[in-house]
Short mmCIF file of C-alpha atoms in Angstrom, two decimals:
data_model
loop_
_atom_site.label_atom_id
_atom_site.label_comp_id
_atom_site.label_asym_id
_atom_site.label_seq_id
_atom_site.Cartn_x
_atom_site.Cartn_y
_atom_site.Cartn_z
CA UNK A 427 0.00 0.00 0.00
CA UNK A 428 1.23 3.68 -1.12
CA UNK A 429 2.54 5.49 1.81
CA UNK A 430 0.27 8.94 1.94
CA UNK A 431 2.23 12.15 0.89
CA UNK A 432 4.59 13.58 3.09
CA UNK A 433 4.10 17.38 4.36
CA UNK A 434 7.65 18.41 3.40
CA UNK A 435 6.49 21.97 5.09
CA UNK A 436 5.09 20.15 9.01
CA UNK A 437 8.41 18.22 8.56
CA UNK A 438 10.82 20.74 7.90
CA UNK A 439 9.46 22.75 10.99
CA UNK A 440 9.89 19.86 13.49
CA UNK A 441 13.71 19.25 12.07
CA UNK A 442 14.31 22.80 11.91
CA UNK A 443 13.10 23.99 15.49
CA UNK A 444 14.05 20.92 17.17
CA UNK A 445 17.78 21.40 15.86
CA UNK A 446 17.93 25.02 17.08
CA UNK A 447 16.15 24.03 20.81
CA UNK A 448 18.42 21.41 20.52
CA UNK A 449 22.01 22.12 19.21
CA UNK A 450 21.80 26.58 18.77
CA UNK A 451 20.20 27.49 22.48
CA UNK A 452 22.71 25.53 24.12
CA UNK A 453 25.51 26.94 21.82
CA UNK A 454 24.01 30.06 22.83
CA UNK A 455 23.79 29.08 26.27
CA UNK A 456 27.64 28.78 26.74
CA UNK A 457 28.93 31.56 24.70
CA UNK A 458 26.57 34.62 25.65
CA UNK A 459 24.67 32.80 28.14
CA UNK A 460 20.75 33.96 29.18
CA UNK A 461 19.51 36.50 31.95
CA UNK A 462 16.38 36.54 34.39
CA UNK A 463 14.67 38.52 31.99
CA UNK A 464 14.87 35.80 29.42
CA UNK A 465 14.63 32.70 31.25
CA UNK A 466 11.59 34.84 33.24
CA UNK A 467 9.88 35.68 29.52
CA UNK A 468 10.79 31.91 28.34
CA UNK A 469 8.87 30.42 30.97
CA UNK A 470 5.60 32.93 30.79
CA UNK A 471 5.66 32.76 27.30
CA UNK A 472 4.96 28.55 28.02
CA UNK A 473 1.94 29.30 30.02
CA UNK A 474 0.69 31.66 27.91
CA UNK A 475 1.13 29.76 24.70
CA UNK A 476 0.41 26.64 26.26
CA UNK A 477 -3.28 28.01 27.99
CA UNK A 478 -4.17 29.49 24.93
CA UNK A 479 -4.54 26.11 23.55
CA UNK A 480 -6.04 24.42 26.71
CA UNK A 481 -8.15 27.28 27.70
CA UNK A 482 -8.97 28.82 24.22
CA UNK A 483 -8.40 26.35 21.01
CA UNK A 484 -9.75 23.39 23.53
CA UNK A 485 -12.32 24.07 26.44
CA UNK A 486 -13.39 27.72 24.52
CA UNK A 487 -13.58 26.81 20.90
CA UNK A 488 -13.45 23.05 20.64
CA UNK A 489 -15.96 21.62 23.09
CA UNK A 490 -17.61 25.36 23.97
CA UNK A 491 -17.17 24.16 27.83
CA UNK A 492 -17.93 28.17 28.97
CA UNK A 493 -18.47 31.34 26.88
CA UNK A 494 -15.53 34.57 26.90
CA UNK A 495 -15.85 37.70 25.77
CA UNK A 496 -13.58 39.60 22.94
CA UNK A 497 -10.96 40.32 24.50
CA UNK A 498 -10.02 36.73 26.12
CA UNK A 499 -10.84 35.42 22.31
CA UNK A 500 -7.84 38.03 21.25
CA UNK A 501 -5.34 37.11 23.71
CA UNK A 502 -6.42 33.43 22.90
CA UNK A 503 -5.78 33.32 19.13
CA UNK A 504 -2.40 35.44 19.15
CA UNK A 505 -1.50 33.01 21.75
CA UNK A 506 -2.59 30.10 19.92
CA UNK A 507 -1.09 31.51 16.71
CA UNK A 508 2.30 31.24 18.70
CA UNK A 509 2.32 28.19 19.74
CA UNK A 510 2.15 27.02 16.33
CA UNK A 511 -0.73 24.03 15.85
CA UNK A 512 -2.26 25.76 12.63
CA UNK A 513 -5.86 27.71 13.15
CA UNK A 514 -8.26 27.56 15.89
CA UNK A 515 -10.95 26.43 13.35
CA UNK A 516 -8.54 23.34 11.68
CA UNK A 517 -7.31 22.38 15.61
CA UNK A 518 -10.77 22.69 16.74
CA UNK A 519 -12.24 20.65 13.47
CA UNK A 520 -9.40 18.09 13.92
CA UNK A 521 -10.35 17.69 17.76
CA UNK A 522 -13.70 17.60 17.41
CA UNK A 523 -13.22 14.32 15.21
CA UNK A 524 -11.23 12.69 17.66
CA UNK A 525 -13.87 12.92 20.44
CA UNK A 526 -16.23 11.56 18.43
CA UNK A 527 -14.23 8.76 16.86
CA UNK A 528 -12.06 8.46 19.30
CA UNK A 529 -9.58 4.82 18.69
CA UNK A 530 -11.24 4.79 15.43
CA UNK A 531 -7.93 4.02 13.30
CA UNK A 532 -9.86 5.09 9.60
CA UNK A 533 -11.18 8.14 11.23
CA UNK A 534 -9.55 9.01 14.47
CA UNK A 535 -6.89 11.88 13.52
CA UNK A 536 -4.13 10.96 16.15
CA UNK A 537 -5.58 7.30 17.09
CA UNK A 538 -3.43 6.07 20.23
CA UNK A 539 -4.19 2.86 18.94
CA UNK A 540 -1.79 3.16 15.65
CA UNK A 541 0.86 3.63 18.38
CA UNK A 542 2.68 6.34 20.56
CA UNK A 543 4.69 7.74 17.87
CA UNK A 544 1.94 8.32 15.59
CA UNK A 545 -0.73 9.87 17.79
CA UNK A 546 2.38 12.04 18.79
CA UNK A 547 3.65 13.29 16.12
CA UNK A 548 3.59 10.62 13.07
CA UNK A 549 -0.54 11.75 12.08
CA UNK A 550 0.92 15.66 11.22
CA UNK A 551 4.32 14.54 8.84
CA UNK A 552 1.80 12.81 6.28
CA UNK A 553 -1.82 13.38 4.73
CA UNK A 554 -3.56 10.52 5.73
CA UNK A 555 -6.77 12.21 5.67
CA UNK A 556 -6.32 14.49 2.85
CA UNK A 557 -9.90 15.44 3.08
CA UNK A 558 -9.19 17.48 7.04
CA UNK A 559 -7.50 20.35 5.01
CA UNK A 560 -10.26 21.65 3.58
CA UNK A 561 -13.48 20.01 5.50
CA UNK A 562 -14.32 22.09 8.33
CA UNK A 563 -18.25 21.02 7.93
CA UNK A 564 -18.19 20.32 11.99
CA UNK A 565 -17.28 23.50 13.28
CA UNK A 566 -19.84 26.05 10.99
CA UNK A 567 -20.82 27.17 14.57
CA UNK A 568 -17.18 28.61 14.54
CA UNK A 569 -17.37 30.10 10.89
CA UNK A 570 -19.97 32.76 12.71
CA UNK A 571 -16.64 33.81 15.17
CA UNK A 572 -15.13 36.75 13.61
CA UNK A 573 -12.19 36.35 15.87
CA UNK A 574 -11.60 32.73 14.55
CA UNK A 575 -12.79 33.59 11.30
CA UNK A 576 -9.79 36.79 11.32
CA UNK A 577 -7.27 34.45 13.04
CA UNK A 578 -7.76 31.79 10.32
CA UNK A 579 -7.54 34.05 7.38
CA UNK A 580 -4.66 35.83 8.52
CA UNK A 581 -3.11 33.14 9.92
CA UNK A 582 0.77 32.82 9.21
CA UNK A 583 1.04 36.46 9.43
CA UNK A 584 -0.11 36.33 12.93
CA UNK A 585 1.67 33.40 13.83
CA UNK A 586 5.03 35.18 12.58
CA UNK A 587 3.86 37.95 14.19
CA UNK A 588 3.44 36.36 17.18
CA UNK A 589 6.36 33.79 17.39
CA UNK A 590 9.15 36.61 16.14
CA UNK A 591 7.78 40.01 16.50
CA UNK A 592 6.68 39.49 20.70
CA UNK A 593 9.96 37.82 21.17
CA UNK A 594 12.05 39.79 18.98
CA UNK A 595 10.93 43.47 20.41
CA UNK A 596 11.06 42.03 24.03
CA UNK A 597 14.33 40.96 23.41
CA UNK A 598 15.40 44.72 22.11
CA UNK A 599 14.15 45.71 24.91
CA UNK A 600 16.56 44.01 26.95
CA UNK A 601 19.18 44.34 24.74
CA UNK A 602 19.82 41.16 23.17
CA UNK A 603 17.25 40.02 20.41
CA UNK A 604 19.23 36.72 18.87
CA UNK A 605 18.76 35.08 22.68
CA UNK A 606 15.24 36.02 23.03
CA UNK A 607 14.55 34.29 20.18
CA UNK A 608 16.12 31.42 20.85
CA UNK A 609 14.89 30.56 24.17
CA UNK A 610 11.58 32.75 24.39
CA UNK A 611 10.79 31.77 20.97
CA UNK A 612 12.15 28.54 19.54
CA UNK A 613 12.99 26.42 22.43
CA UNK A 614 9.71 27.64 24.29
CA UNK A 615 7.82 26.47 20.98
CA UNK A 616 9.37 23.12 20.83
CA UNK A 617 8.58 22.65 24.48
CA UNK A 618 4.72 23.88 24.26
CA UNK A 619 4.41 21.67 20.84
CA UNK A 620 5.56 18.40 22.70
CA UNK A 621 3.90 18.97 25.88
CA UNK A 622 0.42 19.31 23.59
CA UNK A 623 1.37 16.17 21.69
CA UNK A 624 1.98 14.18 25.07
CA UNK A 625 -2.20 14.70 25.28
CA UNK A 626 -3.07 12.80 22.25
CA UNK A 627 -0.37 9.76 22.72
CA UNK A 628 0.73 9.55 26.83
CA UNK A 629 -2.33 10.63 28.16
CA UNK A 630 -3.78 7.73 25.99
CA UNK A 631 -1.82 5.08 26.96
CA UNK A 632 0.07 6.29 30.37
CA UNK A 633 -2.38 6.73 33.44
CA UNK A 634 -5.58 5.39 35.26
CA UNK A 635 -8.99 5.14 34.17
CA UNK A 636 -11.40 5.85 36.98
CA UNK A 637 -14.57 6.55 34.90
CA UNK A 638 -14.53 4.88 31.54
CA UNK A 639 -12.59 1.72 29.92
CA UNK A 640 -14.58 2.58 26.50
CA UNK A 641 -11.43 4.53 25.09
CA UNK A 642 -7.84 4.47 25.81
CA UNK A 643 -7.80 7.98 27.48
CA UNK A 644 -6.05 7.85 30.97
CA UNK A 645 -5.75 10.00 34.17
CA UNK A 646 -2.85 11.09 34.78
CA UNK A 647 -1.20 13.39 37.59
CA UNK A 648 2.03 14.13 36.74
CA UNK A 649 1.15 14.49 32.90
CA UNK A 650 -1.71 16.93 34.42
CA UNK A 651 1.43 19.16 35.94
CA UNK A 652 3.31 19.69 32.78
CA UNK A 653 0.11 19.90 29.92
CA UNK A 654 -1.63 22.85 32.05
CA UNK A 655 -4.45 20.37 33.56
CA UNK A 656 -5.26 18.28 30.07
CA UNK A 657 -3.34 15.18 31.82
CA UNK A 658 -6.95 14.37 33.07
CA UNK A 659 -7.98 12.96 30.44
CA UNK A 660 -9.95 10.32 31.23
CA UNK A 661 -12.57 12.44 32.75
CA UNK A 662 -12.17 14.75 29.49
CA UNK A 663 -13.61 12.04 27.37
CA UNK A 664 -16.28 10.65 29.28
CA UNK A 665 -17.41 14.58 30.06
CA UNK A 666 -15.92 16.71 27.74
CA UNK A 667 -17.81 19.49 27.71
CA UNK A 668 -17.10 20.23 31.45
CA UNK A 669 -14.81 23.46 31.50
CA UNK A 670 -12.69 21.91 34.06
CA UNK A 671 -10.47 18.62 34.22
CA UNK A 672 -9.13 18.13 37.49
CA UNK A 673 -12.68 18.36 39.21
CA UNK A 674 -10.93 17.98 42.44
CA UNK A 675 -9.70 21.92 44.39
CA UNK A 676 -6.22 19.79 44.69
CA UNK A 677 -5.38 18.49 41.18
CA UNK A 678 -3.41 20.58 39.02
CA UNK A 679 -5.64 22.49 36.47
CA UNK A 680 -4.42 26.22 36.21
CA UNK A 681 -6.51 25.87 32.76
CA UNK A 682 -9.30 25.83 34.90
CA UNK A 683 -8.04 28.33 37.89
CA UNK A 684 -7.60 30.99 34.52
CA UNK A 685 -10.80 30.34 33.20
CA UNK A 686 -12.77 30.65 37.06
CA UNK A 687 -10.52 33.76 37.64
CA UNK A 688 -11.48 35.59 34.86
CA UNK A 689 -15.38 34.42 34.93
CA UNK A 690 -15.21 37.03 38.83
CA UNK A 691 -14.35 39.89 36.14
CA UNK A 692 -16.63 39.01 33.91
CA UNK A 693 -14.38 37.96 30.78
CA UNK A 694 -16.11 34.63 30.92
CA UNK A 695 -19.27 33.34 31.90
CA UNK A 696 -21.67 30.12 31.52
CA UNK A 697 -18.75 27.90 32.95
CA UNK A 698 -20.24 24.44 32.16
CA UNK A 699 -19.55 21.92 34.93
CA UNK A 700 -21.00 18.43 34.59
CA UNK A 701 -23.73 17.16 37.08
CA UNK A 702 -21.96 15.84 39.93
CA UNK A 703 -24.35 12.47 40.26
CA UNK A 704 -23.05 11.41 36.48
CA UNK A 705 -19.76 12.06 37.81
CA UNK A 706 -20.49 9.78 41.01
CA UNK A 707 -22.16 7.10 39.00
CA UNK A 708 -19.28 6.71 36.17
CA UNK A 709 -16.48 6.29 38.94
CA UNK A 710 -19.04 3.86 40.61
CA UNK A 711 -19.97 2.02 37.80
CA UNK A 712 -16.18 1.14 36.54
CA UNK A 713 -15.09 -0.25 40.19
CA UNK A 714 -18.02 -2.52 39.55
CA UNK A 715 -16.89 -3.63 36.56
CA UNK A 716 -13.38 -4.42 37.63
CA UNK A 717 -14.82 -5.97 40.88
CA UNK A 718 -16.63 -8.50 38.39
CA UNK A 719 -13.80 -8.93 36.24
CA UNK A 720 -11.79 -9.91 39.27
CA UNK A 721 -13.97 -12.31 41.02
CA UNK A 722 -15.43 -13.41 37.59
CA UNK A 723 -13.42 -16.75 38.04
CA UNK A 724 -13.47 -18.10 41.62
CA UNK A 725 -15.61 -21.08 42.45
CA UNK A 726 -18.69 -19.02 44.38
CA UNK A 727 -18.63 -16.27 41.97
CA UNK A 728 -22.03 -16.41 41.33
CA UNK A 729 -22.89 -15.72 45.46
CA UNK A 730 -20.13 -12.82 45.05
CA UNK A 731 -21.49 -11.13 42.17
CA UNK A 732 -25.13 -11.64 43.43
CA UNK A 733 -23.63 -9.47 46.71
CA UNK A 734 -21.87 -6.90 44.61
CA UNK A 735 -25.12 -6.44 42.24
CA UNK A 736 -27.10 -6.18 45.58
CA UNK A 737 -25.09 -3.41 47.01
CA UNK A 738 -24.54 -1.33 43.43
CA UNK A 739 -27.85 -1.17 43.15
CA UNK A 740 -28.71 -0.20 46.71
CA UNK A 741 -25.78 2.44 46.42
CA UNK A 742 -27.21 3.79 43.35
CA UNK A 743 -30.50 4.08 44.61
CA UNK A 744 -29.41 5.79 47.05
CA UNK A 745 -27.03 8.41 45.43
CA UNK A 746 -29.84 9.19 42.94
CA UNK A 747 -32.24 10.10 45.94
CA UNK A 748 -28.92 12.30 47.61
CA UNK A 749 -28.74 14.26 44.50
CA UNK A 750 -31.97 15.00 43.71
CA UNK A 751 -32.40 16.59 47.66
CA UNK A 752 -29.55 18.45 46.63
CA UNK A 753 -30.75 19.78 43.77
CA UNK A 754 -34.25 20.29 45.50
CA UNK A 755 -32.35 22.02 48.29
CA UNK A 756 -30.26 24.33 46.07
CA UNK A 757 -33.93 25.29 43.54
CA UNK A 758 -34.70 26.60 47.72
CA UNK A 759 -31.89 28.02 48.46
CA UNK A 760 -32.29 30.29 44.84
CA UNK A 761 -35.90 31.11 45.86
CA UNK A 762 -34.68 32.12 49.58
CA UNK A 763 -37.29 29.89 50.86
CA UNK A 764 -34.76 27.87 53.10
CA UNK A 765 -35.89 29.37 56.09
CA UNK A 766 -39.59 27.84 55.88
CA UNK A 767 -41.18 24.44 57.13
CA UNK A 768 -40.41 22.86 53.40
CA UNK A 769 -36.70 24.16 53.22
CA UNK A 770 -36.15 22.98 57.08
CA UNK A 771 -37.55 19.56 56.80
CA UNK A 772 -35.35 19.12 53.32
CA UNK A 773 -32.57 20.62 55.01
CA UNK A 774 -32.50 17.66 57.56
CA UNK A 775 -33.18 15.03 55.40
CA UNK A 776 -30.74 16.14 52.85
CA UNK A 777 -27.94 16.03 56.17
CA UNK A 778 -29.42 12.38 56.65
CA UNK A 779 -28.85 11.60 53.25
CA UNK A 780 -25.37 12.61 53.22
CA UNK A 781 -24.38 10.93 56.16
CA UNK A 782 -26.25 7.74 54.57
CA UNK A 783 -24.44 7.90 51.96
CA UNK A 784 -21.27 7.98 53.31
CA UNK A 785 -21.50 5.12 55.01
CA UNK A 786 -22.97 3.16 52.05
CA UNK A 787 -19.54 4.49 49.54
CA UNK A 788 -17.63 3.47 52.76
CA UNK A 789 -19.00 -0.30 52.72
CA UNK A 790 -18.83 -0.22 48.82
CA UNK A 791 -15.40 0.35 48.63
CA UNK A 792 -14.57 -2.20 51.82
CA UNK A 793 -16.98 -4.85 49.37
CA UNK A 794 -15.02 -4.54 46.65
CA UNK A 795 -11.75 -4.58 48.32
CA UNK A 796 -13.02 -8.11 50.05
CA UNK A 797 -13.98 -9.17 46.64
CA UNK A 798 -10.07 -8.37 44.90
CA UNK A 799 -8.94 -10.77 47.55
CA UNK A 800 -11.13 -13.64 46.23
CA UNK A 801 -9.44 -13.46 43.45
#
């Protein structure tokens, strides 16, 4: 079978840049070596690259997980212009064809399941899908963006704009404009480009999988730390349109801190979070499928998994009638009618509930421990 047609242009940048991040900074390094001022612009310019991809060609454009006004969609697409991935409307076409063939080797764009160097970097070196360069039939809700529309059109004259005019004037400004390029600008674009690629290939094959086995996307913490919160990815799949990743205050999601931040300004608003009860029942649902696979092939398994049905289903039952007093609660709460016989008597029952429930995750999690050992 014919090999597709190599993009002499996608490969020449990866050889190019990777040879200057690679061989010319550190000759630069050790002969003029680099200042605060450059190592301090470097390492901004990889968060603010970097979170223009996460927070604006992903969780803004892609999957439309909150709304921002113009000014954040400005600062998004110069941003995404520099780090280099093409347009918002191709990266947010391409993505958009992933989630919903995700694995899918035929249609999949960056399939983890053609292997790590592929979904890394192999799917962008040839035209396997010649037909992605010019059908962007899935995002016509982003044709209507002006802002996407004008960052498209004008594209490589705001990405050299972007990549060599920022770094080269900053560098002026401190008096040394060859460095600043190299560091601020190449090697901090070689760095953002592979820490995005680690989303499509590690964080598909590195990681846990606490909510869904139906695609290879994993969890991941320490992934999470360097890709600006994607390394979650796991969750991502199963509820993508959730504006947040790391759902948890602790986990590492400054995509999500930025995006909350400027929603108390009012730059963004209509930050879409994903009931917590689907949340609840996906991570419930896959430790009762591993529970089963485990015991699946002791002699009494048919008295264990009789147990374990038993007690998911009570569990469930039970969650289902905890969330919907929360949500009951919370309709009173908005209507400031907490304070009357209804809201007081809902009030206590919802505290029941809670504490119910509690103890039932508490004996879950003790059943399905038992249950491993079984095995």
């Amino acid at each position: 079978m014919k090999k597709p047609r190599l993009i002499v242009l996608n490969l020449m940048v990866f050889i190019i840049t990777g040879a200057i991040a690679l061989i010319g900074v550190p000759i630069e390094g050790v002969l003029n070596g680099f200042d605060s001022v450059e190592l301090f612009t470097t390492v901004f310019l990889i968060y603010f690259s970097g979170m223009s991809i996460t927070a604006g060609y992903h969780r803004l454009w892609s999957h439309k997980s909150y709304e921002a006004n113009s000014i954040v969609k400005f600062v998004f697409a110069v941003g995404g212009a520099m780090a280099l991935q093409n347009s918002i409307l191709h990266w947010s076409s391409d993505h958009r064809v992933h989630h919903k063939h995700v694995d899918d080797n035929d249609v999949d764009p960056y399939s983890a399941k053609r292997g790590f160097w592929f979904s890394h970097i192999g799917w962008m070196l040839r035209e396997y899908q010649p037909h992605r360069y010019s059908d962007y039939s899935n995002v016509k809700d982003l044709k209507r963006d002006k802002i996407v529309m004008w960052q498209h059109n004008y594209y490589l004259p705001i990405m050299l704009f972007a990549n060599f005019g920022i770094t080269g004037f900053i560098g002026w400004l401190n008096g040394d404009v060859l460095g600043m390029i190299l560091i601020a600008g190449v090697l901090r674009l070689v760095v953002v480009h592979h820490v995005t690629f680690f989303i499509n290939s590690l964080a598909h094959i590195w990681g846990r999988q606490p909510y869904t086995d139906k695609n290879t996307a994993r969890d991941n913490d320490i992934l999470a730390f360097f890709t600006f919160g994607e390394g979650y990815h796991n969750f991502h799949h199963i509820f993508e349109y959730d504006y947040r990743n790391g759902i948890k205050w602790w986990q590492w999601d400054p995509t999500k801190w930025l995006i909350r931040g400027l929603s108390y300004i009012g730059f963004t608003k209509n930050l879409r979070k994903c009931p917590e009860e689907r949340i609840e029942k996906a991570k419930l649902e896959m430790q009762f499928l591993r529970a089963k696979a485990k015991i699946a092939k002791v002699p009494n398994k048919d008295v264990l998994i009789a147990r374990l049905h038993e007690e998911y289903d009570e569990l469930a039952a039970k969650m289902t009638e905890f969330y919907n007093a929360k949500k009951s609660l919370m309709d009173l709460k908005r209507k400031a009618l907490l304070k009357t016989y209804e809201g007081i008597q809902l009030n206590y029952k919802y505290k029941e509930l809670k504490a119910t429930l509690a103890v039932k995750k508490d004996k879950w999690l003790e059943l399905c421990q038992q249950q491993l050992q079984y095995a």
